[in-house]
Short mmCIF file of C-alpha atoms in Angstrom, two decimals:
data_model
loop_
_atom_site.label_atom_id
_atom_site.label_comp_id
_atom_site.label_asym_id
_atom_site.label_seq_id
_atom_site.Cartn_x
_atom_site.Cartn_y
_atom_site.Cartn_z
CA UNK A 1 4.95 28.25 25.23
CA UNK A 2 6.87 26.16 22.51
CA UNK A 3 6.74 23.55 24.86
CA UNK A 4 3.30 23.21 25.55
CA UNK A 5 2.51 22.97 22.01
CA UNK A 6 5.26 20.28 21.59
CA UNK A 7 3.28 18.03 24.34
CA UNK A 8 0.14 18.11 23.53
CA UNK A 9 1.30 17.37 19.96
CA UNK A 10 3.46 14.11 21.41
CA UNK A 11 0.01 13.39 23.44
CA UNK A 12 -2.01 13.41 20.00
CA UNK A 13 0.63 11.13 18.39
CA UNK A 14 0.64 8.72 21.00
CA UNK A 15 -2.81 8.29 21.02
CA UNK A 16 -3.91 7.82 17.20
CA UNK A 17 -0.98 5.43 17.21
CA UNK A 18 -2.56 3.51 20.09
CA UNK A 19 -5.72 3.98 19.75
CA UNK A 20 -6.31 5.22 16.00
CA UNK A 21 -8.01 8.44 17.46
CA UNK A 22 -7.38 12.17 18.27
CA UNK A 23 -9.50 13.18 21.34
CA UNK A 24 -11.21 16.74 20.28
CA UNK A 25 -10.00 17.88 23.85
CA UNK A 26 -6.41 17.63 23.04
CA UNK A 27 -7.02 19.51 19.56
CA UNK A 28 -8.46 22.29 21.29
CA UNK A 29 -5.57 22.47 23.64
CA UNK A 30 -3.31 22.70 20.36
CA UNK A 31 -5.52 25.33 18.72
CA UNK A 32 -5.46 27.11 21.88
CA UNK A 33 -1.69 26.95 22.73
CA UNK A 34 -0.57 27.61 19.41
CA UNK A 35 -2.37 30.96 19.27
CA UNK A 36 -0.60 31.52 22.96
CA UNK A 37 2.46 30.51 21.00
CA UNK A 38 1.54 32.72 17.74
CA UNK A 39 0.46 35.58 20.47
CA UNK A 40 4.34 35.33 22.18
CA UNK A 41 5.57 35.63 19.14
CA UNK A 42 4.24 39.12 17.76
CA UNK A 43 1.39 40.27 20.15
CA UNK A 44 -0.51 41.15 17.20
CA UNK A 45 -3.95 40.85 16.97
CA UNK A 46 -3.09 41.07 12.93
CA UNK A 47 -0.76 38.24 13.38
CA UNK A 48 -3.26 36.09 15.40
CA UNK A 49 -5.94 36.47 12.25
CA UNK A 50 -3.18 35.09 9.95
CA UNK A 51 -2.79 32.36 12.47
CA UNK A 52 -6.19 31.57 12.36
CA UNK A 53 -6.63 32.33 8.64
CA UNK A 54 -4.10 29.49 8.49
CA UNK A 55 -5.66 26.97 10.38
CA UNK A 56 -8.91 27.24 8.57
CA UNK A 57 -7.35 27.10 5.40
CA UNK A 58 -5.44 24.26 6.66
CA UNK A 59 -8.50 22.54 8.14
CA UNK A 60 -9.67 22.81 4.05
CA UNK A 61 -7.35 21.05 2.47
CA UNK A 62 -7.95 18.37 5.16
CA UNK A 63 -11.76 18.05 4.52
CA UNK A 64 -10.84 18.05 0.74
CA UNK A 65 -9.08 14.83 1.82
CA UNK A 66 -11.52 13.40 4.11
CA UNK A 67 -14.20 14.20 1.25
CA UNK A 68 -11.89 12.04 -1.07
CA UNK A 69 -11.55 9.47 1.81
CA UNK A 70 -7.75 9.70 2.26
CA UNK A 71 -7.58 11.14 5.59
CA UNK A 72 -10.14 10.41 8.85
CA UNK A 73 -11.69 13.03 10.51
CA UNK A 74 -9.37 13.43 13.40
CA UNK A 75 -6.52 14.69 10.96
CA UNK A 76 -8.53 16.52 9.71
CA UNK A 77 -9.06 18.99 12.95
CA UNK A 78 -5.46 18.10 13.64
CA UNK A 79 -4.84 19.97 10.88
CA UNK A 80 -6.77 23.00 11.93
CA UNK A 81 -3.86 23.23 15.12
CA UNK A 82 -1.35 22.60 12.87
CA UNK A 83 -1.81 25.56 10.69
CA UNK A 84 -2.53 27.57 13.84
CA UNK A 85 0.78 26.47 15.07
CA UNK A 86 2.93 27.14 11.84
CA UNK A 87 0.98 29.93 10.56
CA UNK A 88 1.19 31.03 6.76
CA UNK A 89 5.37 31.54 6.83
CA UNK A 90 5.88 27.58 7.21
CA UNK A 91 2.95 26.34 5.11
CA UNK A 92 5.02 25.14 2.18
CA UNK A 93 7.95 23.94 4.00
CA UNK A 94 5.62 21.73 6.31
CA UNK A 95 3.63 20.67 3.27
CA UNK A 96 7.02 19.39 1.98
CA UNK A 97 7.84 17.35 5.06
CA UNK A 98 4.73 16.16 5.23
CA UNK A 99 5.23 14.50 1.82
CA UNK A 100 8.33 13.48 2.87
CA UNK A 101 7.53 12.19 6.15
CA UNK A 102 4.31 10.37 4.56
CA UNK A 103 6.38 8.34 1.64
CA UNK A 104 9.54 7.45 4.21
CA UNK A 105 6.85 5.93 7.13
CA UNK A 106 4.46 4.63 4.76
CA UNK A 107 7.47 2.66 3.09
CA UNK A 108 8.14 1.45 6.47
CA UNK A 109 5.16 0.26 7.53
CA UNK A 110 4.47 -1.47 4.64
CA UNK A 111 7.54 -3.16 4.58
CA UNK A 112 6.66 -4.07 8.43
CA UNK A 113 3.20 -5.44 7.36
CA UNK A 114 4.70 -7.49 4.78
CA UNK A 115 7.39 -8.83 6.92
CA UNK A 116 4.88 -10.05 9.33
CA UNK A 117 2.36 -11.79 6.38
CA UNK A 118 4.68 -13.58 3.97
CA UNK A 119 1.56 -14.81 2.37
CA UNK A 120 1.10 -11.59 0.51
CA UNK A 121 4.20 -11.56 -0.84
CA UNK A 122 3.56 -14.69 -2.68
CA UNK A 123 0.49 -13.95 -3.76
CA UNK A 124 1.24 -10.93 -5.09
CA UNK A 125 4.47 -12.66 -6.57
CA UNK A 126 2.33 -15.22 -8.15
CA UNK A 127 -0.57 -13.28 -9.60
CA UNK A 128 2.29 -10.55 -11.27
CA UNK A 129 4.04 -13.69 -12.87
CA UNK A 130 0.93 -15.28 -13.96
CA UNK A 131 1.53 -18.39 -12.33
CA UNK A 132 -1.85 -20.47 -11.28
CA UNK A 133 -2.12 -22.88 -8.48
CA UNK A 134 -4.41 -25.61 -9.67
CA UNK A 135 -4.65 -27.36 -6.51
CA UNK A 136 -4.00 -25.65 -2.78
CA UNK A 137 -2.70 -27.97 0.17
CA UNK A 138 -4.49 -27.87 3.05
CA UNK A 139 -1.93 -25.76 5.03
CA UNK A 140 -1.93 -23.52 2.48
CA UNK A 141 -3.28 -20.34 3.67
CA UNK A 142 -5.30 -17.89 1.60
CA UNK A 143 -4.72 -14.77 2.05
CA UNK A 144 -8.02 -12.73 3.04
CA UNK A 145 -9.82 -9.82 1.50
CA UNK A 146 -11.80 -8.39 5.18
CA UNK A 147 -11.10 -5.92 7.43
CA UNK A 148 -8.55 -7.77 9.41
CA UNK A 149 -5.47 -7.30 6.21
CA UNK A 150 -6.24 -3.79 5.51
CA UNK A 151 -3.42 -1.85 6.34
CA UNK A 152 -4.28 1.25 8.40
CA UNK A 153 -1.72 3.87 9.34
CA UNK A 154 -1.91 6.44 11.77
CA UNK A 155 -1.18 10.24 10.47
CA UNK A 156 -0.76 12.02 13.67
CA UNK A 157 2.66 10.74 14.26
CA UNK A 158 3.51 11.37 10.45
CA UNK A 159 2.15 14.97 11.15
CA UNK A 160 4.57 15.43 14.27
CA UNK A 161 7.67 14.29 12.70
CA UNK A 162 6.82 16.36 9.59
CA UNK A 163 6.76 19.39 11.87
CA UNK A 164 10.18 18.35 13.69
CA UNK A 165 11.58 18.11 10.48
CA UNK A 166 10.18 21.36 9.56
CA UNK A 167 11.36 23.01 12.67
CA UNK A 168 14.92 21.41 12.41
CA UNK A 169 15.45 21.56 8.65
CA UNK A 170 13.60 24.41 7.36
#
């Protein structure tokens, strides 16, 4: 049953890091097989309330950070499986590789994102050093404040390998 759970969380991954979306159908697939997986563990119907108990509370924290605009509402049902999934035993270890996860991919990203606009870098250089260009050359290229440089990150794929990490370390 692991294994099911383990798929449709690589499926989920893949596609917000493709496509920057979680497809509801696959969330309900991962609320559904990790109560099958919560179920194998105990048969409990006690243990499948905590299991869900977790999920909602998990699925609050989320909003919180939707509400705050951190987090897009696909995590934020993602979540909701999660804490199915891990029920209230791993809740603090998976909150700590999530953090941990989060700081060591966001680093990377950014760094990739910088290493592919070395614009930023010297505009960002500049402006901290107080240094201002009177005149611009023509091939000079400013960088731009729209849509196209903001720097979005998928957190399904942080979510997974914070749950590996769980699973392996913790």
């Amino acid at each position: 049953m692991v294994f099911l759970v383990w798929f449709v969380l690589l499926l989920i991954a893949v596609s917000d890091a493709r496509e920057h979306r979680i497809p509801n159908v696959l969330v309900l697939l991962l609320i559904l097989s990790g109560l099958a997986y919560q179920w194998s563990l105990t048969s409990s119907w006690y243990d499948l309330s905590i299991a869900l108990a977790s999920g909602l509370a998990l699925f609050c924290i989320g909003l919180l950070f939707h509400l705050a605009k951190v987090m897009a509402p696909g995590d934020v049902k993602l979540f909701a499986g999660v804490g199915v999934f891990i029920g209230w035993q791993q809740f603090l270890g998976f909150a700590y590789w999530l953090a941990v996860a989060s700081v060591l991919i966001g680093v990377f990203v950014l760094l990739y994102h910088v290493s592919q606009r070395p614009e930023i870098v010297r505009s960002t250089i500049n402006r901290y050093r107080g240094v201002v260009e009177v005149e611009r050359k023509e091939n000079d290229f400013a960088p731009k404040v729209g849509s196209s440089s903001k720097l979005r990150m998928p957190f399904a794929p942080i979510v997974v390998i914070a749950l590996a990490m769980n699973n392996y370390f913790g």
